[in-house]
Short mmCIF file of C-alpha atoms and ligand atoms in Angstrom, two decimals:
data_model
loop_
_atom_site.label_atom_id
_atom_site.label_comp_id
_atom_site.label_asym_id
_atom_site.label_seq_id
_atom_site.Cartn_x
_atom_site.Cartn_y
_atom_site.Cartn_z
CA UNK P 51 19.89 -17.10 9.88
CA UNK P 52 16.33 -17.93 10.89
CA UNK P 53 14.12 -19.25 8.10
CA UNK P 54 11.62 -16.44 8.59
CA UNK P 55 14.32 -13.91 7.74
CA UNK P 56 14.73 -15.24 4.20
CA UNK P 57 13.13 -13.85 1.06
CA UNK P 58 10.57 -15.91 -0.83
CA UNK P 59 12.96 -16.64 -3.70
CA UNK P 60 15.63 -17.84 -1.25
CA UNK P 61 13.06 -20.10 0.39
CA UNK P 62 11.90 -21.49 -2.96
CA UNK P 63 15.52 -22.32 -3.86
CA UNK P 64 16.11 -24.07 -0.53
CA UNK P 65 12.88 -26.03 -0.86
CA UNK P 66 13.81 -27.08 -4.39
CA UNK P 67 17.19 -28.36 -3.27
CA UNK P 68 15.61 -30.21 -0.33
CA UNK P 69 17.35 -28.06 2.33
CA UNK P 70 14.11 -26.96 3.99
CA UNK P 71 10.38 -27.51 3.74
CA UNK P 72 7.46 -25.06 3.47
CA UNK P 73 6.24 -26.43 6.76
CA UNK P 74 9.52 -25.54 8.54
CA UNK P 75 9.39 -22.03 7.12
CA UNK P 76 5.77 -21.63 8.17
CA UNK P 77 6.56 -22.81 11.70
CA UNK P 78 9.43 -20.31 11.95
CA UNK P 79 7.14 -17.48 10.86
CA UNK P 80 4.33 -18.49 13.23
CA UNK P 81 6.73 -18.76 16.15
CA UNK P 82 8.07 -15.31 15.40
CA UNK P 83 4.53 -13.90 15.23
CA UNK P 84 3.86 -15.45 18.64
CA UNK P 85 7.05 -13.92 20.09
CA UNK P 86 7.04 -10.50 18.45
CA UNK P 87 3.56 -9.45 17.54
CA UNK P 88 2.59 -8.43 21.05
CA UNK P 89 5.02 -5.54 20.50
CA UNK P 90 4.67 -4.90 16.76
CA UNK P 91 0.90 -5.45 16.49
CA UNK P 92 1.08 -6.08 12.77
CA UNK P 93 -1.85 -8.51 12.82
CA UNK P 94 -5.43 -7.99 13.90
CA UNK P 95 -6.28 -11.67 13.40
CA UNK P 96 -4.26 -14.75 12.60
CA UNK P 97 -5.62 -17.55 10.42
CA UNK P 98 -6.22 -20.80 12.23
CA UNK P 99 -8.06 -22.62 9.47
CA UNK P 100 -5.97 -25.67 8.47
CA UNK P 101 -7.03 -25.23 4.82
CA UNK P 102 -5.26 -21.86 4.76
CA UNK P 103 -2.17 -22.72 6.77
CA UNK P 104 -1.14 -26.23 5.75
CA UNK P 105 1.36 -26.56 2.89
CA UNK P 106 0.05 -28.55 -0.07
CA UNK P 107 2.32 -30.97 -1.88
CA UNK P 108 3.58 -29.66 -5.17
CA UNK P 109 2.50 -26.05 -4.52
CA UNK P 110 4.38 -23.52 -6.66
CA UNK P 111 4.63 -20.74 -4.04
CA UNK P 112 4.09 -22.13 -0.53
CA UNK P 113 5.09 -18.84 1.11
CA UNK P 114 3.63 -17.37 4.36
CA UNK P 115 1.80 -14.14 3.53
CA UNK P 116 0.07 -11.33 5.47
CA UNK P 117 -3.15 -9.93 3.95
CA UNK P 118 -4.35 -6.39 4.57
CA UNK P 119 -7.67 -6.47 6.38
CA UNK P 120 -9.59 -4.85 3.49
CA UNK P 121 -9.17 -7.86 1.19
CA UNK P 122 -12.03 -10.39 1.34
CA UNK P 123 -11.36 -14.02 2.20
CA UNK P 124 -14.18 -16.54 2.38
CA UNK P 125 -15.21 -17.19 5.96
CA UNK P 126 -12.42 -15.04 7.44
CA UNK P 127 -13.56 -11.95 9.32
CA UNK P 128 -12.64 -8.90 7.23
CA UNK P 129 -13.19 -5.55 8.95
CA UNK P 130 -11.03 -2.84 7.29
CA UNK P 131 -10.14 -2.24 10.96
CA UNK P 132 -13.51 -0.53 11.40
CA UNK P 133 -16.01 -1.35 14.12
CA UNK P 134 -18.76 -1.09 11.53
CA UNK P 135 -17.57 -4.34 9.92
CA UNK P 136 -17.19 -6.34 13.15
CA UNK P 137 -18.33 -9.87 12.50
CA UNK P 138 -18.35 -9.52 8.69
CA UNK P 139 -17.26 -12.80 7.11
CA UNK P 140 -17.15 -12.55 3.31
CA UNK P 141 -18.84 -15.31 1.35
CA UNK P 142 -16.31 -15.08 -1.46
CA UNK P 143 -12.59 -14.67 -2.10
CA UNK P 144 -11.09 -11.56 -3.66
CA UNK P 145 -9.53 -12.44 -7.02
CA UNK P 146 -6.03 -11.92 -5.57
CA UNK P 147 -6.86 -14.42 -2.81
CA UNK P 148 -8.10 -16.95 -5.39
CA UNK P 149 -4.83 -16.54 -7.26
CA UNK P 150 -2.80 -16.88 -4.06
CA UNK P 151 -4.70 -20.00 -3.06
CA UNK P 152 -3.99 -21.50 -6.49
CA UNK P 153 -0.29 -20.73 -5.97
CA UNK P 154 -0.27 -22.63 -2.65
CA UNK P 155 0.11 -19.57 -0.39
CA UNK P 156 0.13 -20.01 3.40
CA UNK P 157 -2.03 -17.34 5.04
CA UNK P 158 -0.60 -16.03 8.32
CA UNK P 159 -3.33 -13.51 9.10
CA UNK P 160 -5.08 -10.22 8.46
CA UNK P 161 -2.83 -7.21 8.85
CA UNK P 162 -3.67 -3.97 10.65
CA UNK P 163 -4.49 -0.81 8.68
CA UNK P 164 -5.99 2.62 9.07
CA UNK P 165 -9.78 2.32 9.17
CA UNK P 166 -10.96 1.85 5.55
CA UNK P 167 -7.37 2.75 4.50
CA UNK P 168 -7.88 6.38 5.59
CA UNK P 169 -4.52 7.45 6.89
CA UNK P 170 -0.75 7.34 6.76
CA UNK P 171 0.13 5.82 10.13
CA UNK P 172 -2.29 2.97 11.12
CA UNK P 173 -3.30 5.15 14.06
CA UNK P 174 -6.82 5.29 12.63
CA UNK P 175 -7.31 1.54 13.13
CA UNK P 176 -10.10 0.68 15.59
CA UNK P 177 -7.66 -1.89 17.01
CA UNK P 178 -4.99 0.72 17.82
CA UNK P 179 -1.74 1.41 15.96
CA UNK P 180 0.87 -1.02 14.70
CA UNK P 181 4.44 -0.16 15.62
CA UNK P 182 7.47 0.35 13.46
CA UNK P 183 9.80 -2.64 13.95
CA UNK P 184 12.86 -0.34 13.66
CA UNK P 185 11.64 1.78 16.55
CA UNK P 186 8.55 0.72 18.43
CA UNK P 187 7.74 4.32 19.38
CA UNK P 188 7.29 5.24 15.73
CA UNK P 189 4.45 4.56 13.32
CA UNK P 190 5.01 1.96 10.57
CA UNK P 191 3.29 4.30 8.09
CA UNK P 192 -0.07 3.61 6.55
CA UNK P 193 -2.52 2.70 5.63
CA UNK P 194 -0.95 -0.74 4.95
CA UNK P 195 1.21 -0.34 8.08
CA UNK P 196 0.44 -3.79 9.46
CA UNK P 197 1.47 -5.46 6.18
CA UNK P 198 4.78 -3.54 6.02
CA UNK P 199 5.53 -4.06 9.73
CA UNK P 200 4.83 -7.80 9.40
CA UNK P 201 7.35 -8.12 6.55
CA UNK P 202 10.00 -5.96 8.24
CA UNK P 203 9.62 -7.87 11.53
CA UNK P 204 9.86 -11.21 9.69
CA UNK P 205 6.33 -12.07 10.81
CA UNK P 206 5.51 -12.84 7.17
CA UNK P 207 7.75 -13.49 4.19
CA UNK P 208 5.72 -11.10 2.07
CA UNK P 209 2.38 -9.30 2.19
CA UNK P 210 -0.41 -7.68 0.22
CA UNK P 211 -1.34 -4.06 0.77
CA UNK P 212 -3.54 -1.61 -1.09
CA UNK P 213 -2.55 1.81 -2.36
CA UNK P 214 -5.03 4.64 -3.00
CA UNK P 215 -2.64 7.51 -2.34
CA UNK P 216 0.58 5.88 -1.13
CA UNK P 217 -0.62 3.25 1.29
CA UNK P 218 1.77 0.57 0.01
CA UNK P 219 4.76 2.79 -0.76
CA UNK P 220 4.85 5.02 2.31
CA UNK P 221 4.72 2.18 4.87
CA UNK P 222 7.28 0.26 2.79
CA UNK P 223 9.50 3.34 3.00
CA UNK P 224 8.99 3.74 6.78
CA UNK P 225 9.64 0.04 7.45
CA UNK P 226 12.62 -0.47 5.12
CA UNK P 227 10.93 -2.91 2.73
CA UNK P 228 9.89 -2.90 -0.94
CA UNK P 229 6.35 -1.88 -1.93
CA UNK P 230 4.81 -1.77 -5.40
CA UNK P 231 1.71 0.12 -6.53
CA UNK P 232 0.89 -1.43 -9.92
CA UNK P 233 -0.69 0.37 -12.90
CA UNK P 234 -4.41 0.98 -12.33
CA UNK P 235 -6.14 -2.04 -13.88
CA UNK P 236 -3.13 -4.40 -13.65
CA UNK P 237 -4.41 -6.22 -10.52
CA UNK P 238 -8.08 -7.01 -9.99
CA UNK P 239 -9.88 -4.99 -7.34
CA UNK P 240 -12.65 -7.59 -7.04
CA UNK P 241 -12.98 -8.33 -3.33
CA UNK P 242 -10.97 -5.31 -2.22
CA UNK P 243 -13.32 -3.27 -0.03
CA UNK P 244 -13.42 0.03 -1.89
CA UNK P 245 -12.03 3.30 -0.53
CA UNK P 246 -11.77 5.39 -3.74
CA UNK P 247 -12.52 3.07 -6.64
CA UNK P 248 -10.78 5.13 -9.32
CA UNK P 249 -7.52 5.17 -7.33
CA UNK P 250 -7.36 1.87 -5.39
CA UNK P 251 -4.89 -0.82 -6.41
CA UNK P 252 -3.62 -3.94 -4.60
CA UNK P 253 0.13 -4.63 -4.63
CA UNK P 254 3.05 -6.52 -3.08
CA UNK P 255 5.11 -5.62 -0.01
CA UNK P 256 8.29 -7.70 0.11
CA UNK P 257 11.87 -7.84 1.39
CA UNK P 258 13.51 -7.34 -1.98
CA UNK P 259 12.77 -6.41 -5.58
CA UNK P 260 12.85 -9.96 -6.95
CA UNK P 261 10.14 -11.00 -4.49
CA UNK P 262 8.01 -8.06 -5.61
CA UNK P 263 8.35 -9.18 -9.23
CA UNK P 264 7.34 -12.73 -8.29
CA UNK P 265 4.36 -11.70 -6.17
CA UNK P 266 3.22 -9.20 -8.79
CA UNK P 267 3.20 -12.05 -11.32
CA UNK P 268 1.05 -14.15 -9.00
CA UNK P 269 -1.64 -11.50 -8.46
CA UNK P 270 -1.74 -9.67 -11.84
CA UNK P 271 -4.01 -10.28 -14.78
CA UNK P 272 -7.32 -9.48 -16.41
CA UNK P 273 -10.44 -10.23 -14.40
CA UNK P 274 -13.94 -10.02 -15.80
CA UNK P 275 -15.21 -9.41 -12.25
CA UNK P 276 -13.51 -5.98 -12.20
CA UNK P 277 -14.76 -3.67 -14.94
CA UNK P 278 -11.62 -1.52 -14.62
CA UNK P 279 -9.28 -4.47 -15.06
CA UNK P 280 -7.26 -4.16 -18.26
CA UNK P 281 -6.87 -7.05 -20.65
CA UNK P 282 -3.21 -6.92 -21.54
CA UNK P 283 -0.76 -9.81 -21.15
CA UNK P 284 1.25 -10.13 -17.92
CA UNK P 285 4.96 -10.38 -18.71
CA UNK P 286 7.29 -12.44 -16.55
CA UNK P 287 8.48 -9.56 -14.35
CA UNK P 288 11.50 -11.49 -13.11
CA UNK P 289 12.87 -11.39 -16.68
CA UNK P 290 13.14 -7.61 -16.35
CA UNK P 291 15.69 -7.97 -13.54
CA UNK P 292 18.77 -7.79 -15.71
CA UNK P 293 20.90 -5.67 -13.39
CA UNK P 294 21.52 -3.30 -16.26
CA UNK P 295 20.23 0.28 -16.60
CA UNK P 296 22.48 1.42 -19.46
CA UNK P 297 20.63 3.54 -21.97
CA UNK P 298 17.75 4.42 -19.63
CA UNK P 299 16.85 8.05 -19.04
CA UNK P 300 15.50 8.91 -15.62
CA UNK P 301 13.75 12.18 -14.82
CA UNK P 302 14.20 14.09 -11.58
CA UNK P 303 11.26 16.48 -11.04
CA UNK P 304 12.51 19.79 -9.76
CA UNK P 305 9.28 20.18 -7.74
CA UNK P 306 10.32 17.27 -5.51
CA UNK P 307 13.20 19.03 -3.84
CA UNK P 308 11.19 21.49 -1.80
CA UNK P 309 11.05 22.88 1.72
CA UNK P 310 9.87 20.22 4.11
CA UNK P 311 12.01 17.51 2.53
CA UNK P 312 14.15 16.17 5.35
CA UNK P 313 17.87 16.77 4.56
CA UNK P 314 18.77 13.18 5.41
CA UNK P 315 16.13 11.90 2.98
CA UNK P 316 17.34 14.35 0.33
CA UNK P 317 20.95 13.18 0.75
CA UNK P 318 19.97 9.52 0.38
CA UNK P 319 18.08 10.26 -2.85
CA UNK P 320 21.08 12.18 -4.22
CA UNK P 321 23.33 9.25 -3.33
CA UNK P 322 20.94 6.85 -5.09
CA UNK P 323 21.13 8.99 -8.23
CA UNK P 324 24.93 8.69 -8.13
CA UNK P 325 24.71 4.90 -7.78
CA UNK P 326 22.45 4.63 -10.83
CA UNK P 327 24.61 7.06 -12.81
CA UNK P 328 27.60 4.81 -12.19
CA UNK P 329 25.55 1.90 -13.51
CA UNK P 330 25.00 3.78 -16.76
CA UNK P 331 21.62 5.53 -16.37
CA UNK P 332 21.24 9.08 -17.68
CA UNK P 333 19.51 11.66 -15.51
CA UNK P 334 17.75 14.83 -16.48
CA UNK P 335 15.81 17.48 -14.66
CA UNK P 336 12.10 17.47 -15.52
CA UNK P 337 9.05 19.34 -14.33
CA UNK P 338 5.67 18.23 -13.02
CA UNK P 339 4.22 21.74 -12.77
CA UNK P 340 0.83 20.70 -11.39
CA UNK P 341 2.16 18.44 -8.66
CA UNK P 342 1.61 21.22 -6.11
CA UNK P 343 -2.14 20.66 -6.56
CA UNK P 344 -2.02 16.92 -6.03
CA UNK P 345 -2.74 16.88 -2.27
CA UNK P 346 -5.77 19.18 -2.69
CA UNK P 347 -7.02 17.30 -5.76
CA UNK P 348 -6.62 13.92 -4.13
CA UNK P 349 -8.34 14.81 -0.88
CA UNK P 350 -11.40 16.07 -2.78
CA UNK P 351 -11.69 13.11 -5.15
CA UNK P 352 -10.75 10.42 -2.65
CA UNK P 353 -13.18 11.65 0.00
CA UNK P 354 -15.97 12.08 -2.59
CA UNK P 355 -15.56 8.48 -3.72
CA UNK P 356 -15.21 7.27 -0.13
CA UNK P 357 -18.43 9.00 0.91
CA UNK P 358 -20.39 7.12 -1.72
CA UNK P 359 -18.58 3.80 -1.19
CA UNK P 360 -19.21 3.95 2.56
CA UNK P 361 -22.95 4.60 2.13
CA UNK P 362 -23.43 0.83 1.96
CA UNK P 363 -22.44 0.40 5.60
CA UNK P 364 -25.73 1.11 7.34
CA UNK P 365 -26.27 -1.82 9.66
CA UNK P 366 -28.57 -3.65 7.24
CA UNK P 367 -26.37 -6.07 5.33
CA UNK P 368 -22.91 -6.15 6.88
CA UNK P 369 -21.30 -6.18 10.31
CA UNK P 370 -22.40 -4.06 13.21
CA UNK P 371 -26.03 -3.10 13.92
CA UNK P 372 -27.14 -0.87 16.79
CA UNK P 373 -30.74 -1.16 17.91
CA UNK P 374 -31.93 2.27 19.05
CA UNK P 375 -33.38 2.33 22.53
CA UNK P 376 -35.69 5.32 21.97
CA UNK P 377 -37.67 6.38 18.92
CA UNK P 378 -36.43 9.68 17.41
CA UNK P 379 -37.12 9.79 13.67
CA UNK P 380 -38.23 6.31 12.62
CA UNK P 381 -37.03 2.87 13.69
CA UNK P 382 -35.08 2.35 10.46
CA UNK P 383 -33.50 5.82 10.26
CA UNK P 384 -32.63 5.71 13.96
CA UNK P 385 -30.95 2.34 13.39
CA UNK P 386 -28.90 3.68 10.43
CA UNK P 387 -27.80 6.72 12.38
CA UNK P 388 -26.89 4.93 15.58
CA UNK P 389 -25.05 2.18 13.70
CA UNK P 390 -23.03 4.66 11.66
CA UNK P 391 -22.31 6.82 14.67
CA UNK P 392 -21.05 3.87 16.72
CA UNK P 393 -19.34 2.07 13.83
CA UNK P 394 -17.22 4.73 12.12
CA UNK P 395 -14.16 6.31 13.72
CA UNK P 396 -13.36 10.03 13.66
CA UNK P 397 -11.33 10.04 10.42
CA UNK P 398 -13.98 8.03 8.56
CA UNK P 399 -16.64 10.49 9.70
CA UNK P 400 -14.46 13.42 8.64
CA UNK P 401 -14.01 11.95 5.17
CA UNK P 402 -17.69 11.09 4.72
CA UNK P 403 -18.54 14.69 5.57
CA UNK P 404 -15.85 16.20 3.35
CA UNK P 405 -16.84 13.98 0.45
CA UNK P 406 -20.56 14.55 0.83
CA UNK P 407 -19.93 18.29 0.93
CA UNK P 408 -17.88 18.42 -2.26
CA UNK P 409 -20.47 16.31 -4.11
CA UNK P 410 -23.45 18.33 -2.94
CA UNK P 411 -25.41 20.51 -5.31
CA UNK P 412 -23.99 24.02 -5.38
CA UNK P 413 -20.48 22.84 -4.46
CA UNK P 414 -20.01 20.08 -7.03
CA UNK P 415 -18.70 22.41 -9.75
CA UNK P 416 -16.46 24.34 -7.39
CA UNK P 417 -14.84 21.28 -5.81
CA UNK P 418 -15.46 17.89 -7.40
CA UNK P 419 -15.47 19.03 -11.02
CA UNK P 420 -12.48 21.29 -10.51
CA UNK P 421 -10.56 18.48 -8.88
CA UNK P 422 -11.35 16.22 -11.86
CA UNK P 423 -9.82 18.88 -14.11
CA UNK P 424 -6.80 19.07 -11.81
CA UNK P 425 -6.44 15.31 -12.10
CA UNK P 426 -6.24 15.56 -15.89
CA UNK P 427 -3.54 18.24 -15.67
CA UNK P 428 -1.53 16.11 -13.24
CA UNK P 429 -1.82 13.11 -15.56
CA UNK P 430 -0.81 15.22 -18.58
CA UNK P 431 2.36 16.31 -16.74
CA UNK P 432 3.41 12.67 -16.35
CA UNK P 433 2.52 11.82 -19.95
CA UNK P 434 4.73 14.65 -21.13
CA UNK P 435 7.71 13.60 -18.97
CA UNK P 436 7.37 10.01 -20.17
CA UNK P 437 7.84 11.12 -23.77
CA UNK P 438 11.44 11.99 -22.84
CA UNK P 439 12.17 9.69 -19.87
CA UNK P 440 11.83 5.97 -19.14
CA UNK P 441 11.21 6.54 -15.45
CA UNK P 442 11.06 9.20 -12.74
CA UNK P 443 12.88 9.04 -9.44
CA UNK P 444 12.38 10.81 -6.13
CA UNK P 445 11.69 10.33 -2.42
CA UNK P 446 8.72 8.22 -1.26
CA UNK P 447 7.98 10.37 1.77
CA UNK P 448 9.34 13.75 2.91
CA UNK P 449 10.51 12.31 6.26
CA UNK P 450 11.30 9.04 7.96
CA UNK P 451 8.74 7.43 10.30
CA UNK P 452 7.27 9.87 12.81
CA UNK P 453 6.39 9.18 16.42
CA UNK P 454 3.06 7.63 17.35
CA UNK P 455 0.74 10.51 18.29
CA UNK P 456 2.90 13.17 16.63
CA UNK P 457 0.45 14.03 13.85
CA UNK P 458 -2.76 12.40 14.99
CA UNK P 459 -4.37 15.69 16.11
CA UNK P 460 -3.41 17.50 12.93
CA UNK P 461 -5.10 15.94 9.87
CA UNK P 462 -3.55 18.49 7.51
CA UNK P 463 0.03 17.69 8.46
CA UNK P 464 -0.85 13.99 8.13
CA UNK P 465 -2.31 14.63 4.62
CA UNK P 466 0.84 16.53 3.62
CA UNK P 467 2.99 13.49 4.36
CA UNK P 468 1.45 12.01 1.17
CA UNK P 469 2.90 14.74 -1.02
CA UNK P 470 5.14 12.45 -3.11
CA UNK P 471 2.84 9.46 -3.42
CA UNK P 472 -0.64 10.61 -4.38
CA UNK P 473 -0.06 12.09 -7.86
CA UNK P 474 0.75 8.54 -8.99
CA UNK P 475 -2.73 7.28 -8.13
CA UNK P 476 -4.36 10.31 -9.77
CA UNK P 477 -2.43 9.50 -12.96
CA UNK P 478 -2.97 5.71 -12.70
CA UNK P 479 0.73 4.97 -13.29
CA UNK P 480 2.86 2.40 -11.41
CA UNK P 481 5.38 3.39 -8.74
CA UNK P 482 7.38 1.60 -6.07
CA UNK P 483 9.42 2.28 -2.97
CA UNK P 484 12.61 0.51 -1.98
CA UNK P 485 15.14 1.05 0.81
CA UNK P 486 17.90 3.56 0.03
CA UNK P 487 19.37 4.43 3.41
CA UNK P 488 18.89 5.01 7.09
CA UNK P 489 18.66 8.20 9.11
CA UNK P 490 21.10 8.89 11.95
CA UNK P 491 18.30 7.81 14.27
CA UNK P 492 18.31 4.40 12.55
CA UNK P 493 15.07 4.74 10.61
CA UNK P 494 14.76 3.54 6.99
CA UNK P 495 14.53 5.90 4.02
CA UNK P 496 12.66 5.03 0.82
CA UNK P 497 13.49 5.73 -2.81
CA UNK P 498 10.52 6.02 -5.16
CA UNK P 499 10.61 5.01 -8.82
CA UNK P 500 7.73 5.89 -11.17
CA UNK P 501 7.06 4.51 -14.64
CA UNK P 502 4.48 5.04 -17.35
CA UNK P 503 1.32 2.92 -17.58
CA UNK P 504 2.28 -0.76 -17.71
CA UNK P 505 5.92 0.21 -17.32
CA UNK P 506 6.39 -2.13 -14.34
CA UNK P 507 9.25 -3.93 -16.08
CA UNK P 508 11.34 -0.77 -16.47
CA UNK P 509 10.55 0.27 -12.90
CA UNK P 510 11.52 -3.12 -11.44
CA UNK P 511 14.63 -3.25 -13.60
CA UNK P 512 15.91 0.08 -12.23
CA UNK P 513 14.97 -0.87 -8.67
CA UNK P 514 16.74 -4.21 -8.95
CA UNK P 515 19.89 -2.67 -10.47
CA UNK P 516 20.01 -0.18 -7.61
CA UNK P 517 19.42 -2.91 -5.04
CA UNK P 518 22.22 -5.05 -6.52
CA UNK P 519 24.62 -2.15 -6.10
CA UNK P 520 23.68 -1.46 -2.46
CA UNK P 521 23.27 -3.29 0.82
CA UNK P 522 20.28 -1.50 2.39
CA UNK P 523 17.83 -4.33 1.80
CA UNK P 524 20.12 -6.71 3.68
CA UNK P 525 19.88 -4.80 6.95
CA UNK P 526 17.57 -6.70 9.24
CA UNK P 527 15.48 -5.62 12.19
CA UNK P 528 16.55 -7.07 15.51
CA UNK P 529 13.64 -7.07 17.89
N1 LIG R 25 -2.62 8.50 3.25
C1 LIG R 25 -3.56 8.59 2.18
C2 LIG R 25 -4.94 8.81 2.74
O1 LIG R 25 -5.05 8.98 3.89
C3 LIG R 25 -3.49 7.38 1.33
C4 LIG R 25 -4.19 6.22 1.87
C5 LIG R 25 -4.20 5.05 0.94
O2 LIG R 25 -3.42 4.97 0.00
N2 LIG R 25 -5.13 4.16 1.21
O3 LIG R 25 -5.91 8.82 2.04
#
């Protein structure tokens, strides 16, 4: 097997026993990027700075990683795959990057994403879409599609993504890898370019559950630079991987098994339930009665927050600036308008308009305030279920990966593909996706596990027990 096909924990074991070196692994990954990325297009930029790519002696985790292009790295162009940030080189590292550097990480490059993380397919990237390594005609999911495609195509050993409404879990599901959205406040958002600040969270995308536990340990922890970071100790997540789920009660929300859920996905989830039952978990039907409002609630709150977060991109301080050729209103206003018109793509403009509308006087109470109330009801549903269950289980996405172009003219059908992922962000709880099957067409299917706030250990424990009992994570892309 090629070194780039290994998991991080396998690599660390081999390095420890002297059977390989971080440098050999890095070379294997870089060669694979050179060979494969012209087809996969997982990366929008590779790192060529020796500081970031040379293994350091004695490093604890010298593992090649892909970084979503909305996470700031000193001196490395960071664009959120938006023209408006062309040329923007942050002067500081995001906290997760600082932690990765301290762990000895090897940075392969910046991964493709939907512009400002607006989307579920990476088709909204100003650099064009990434492709699903299992079928190059399909999307890898989004918005962290480049990160998930890089891991699935063995162009990185693991990756960081960000998840505002499913952007780690849905691409993980489409690409047959593991993706974790941590509890809101578990991982610092400092240096993550904000989409919707009350929902955003950075998390790992990896080849198996153990790697997710390891990477989550590396990036988690309180950070005084993020006022929403929570000061609670970080357990050793790998200790939760006992292989045992006896005594755990897992809820199955009846609202999840609805029209629009692909029968092949449904079957794989039912099979996964059987696997976990055999391992000793108890299942019970539960209800999340307000989940039907989650898409509407999310798209009001997320666009409202996005419209104010994106106000800072005006051509003055960051990235692109267009100098108007004729005077219309005033030199400065003309410059703002032309810069924003040229810099933002269609979906970003749509969201700025939607968000500005729902925050405007006269509509605020009808939309924004109502959505905030909806958010509380959705969160209360989860709180109630977690008084009787240790975790919840369901599909990550209603379908497998769709074809490039299939939904790009229909924003509503694209938004509906987030139906199973977005309630989690509204509630702040952790959730993850892991492979649980393949469709007849050969596309991966994802199983989603939800836990209560700071319940990552229970979630990872169930995921790992399921993974131990199945072989899905061992299936490798051949490109
Ligand atoms: N697909 C969702 C959206 O378009 C979620 C994106 C995300 O999590 N960043 O907003």
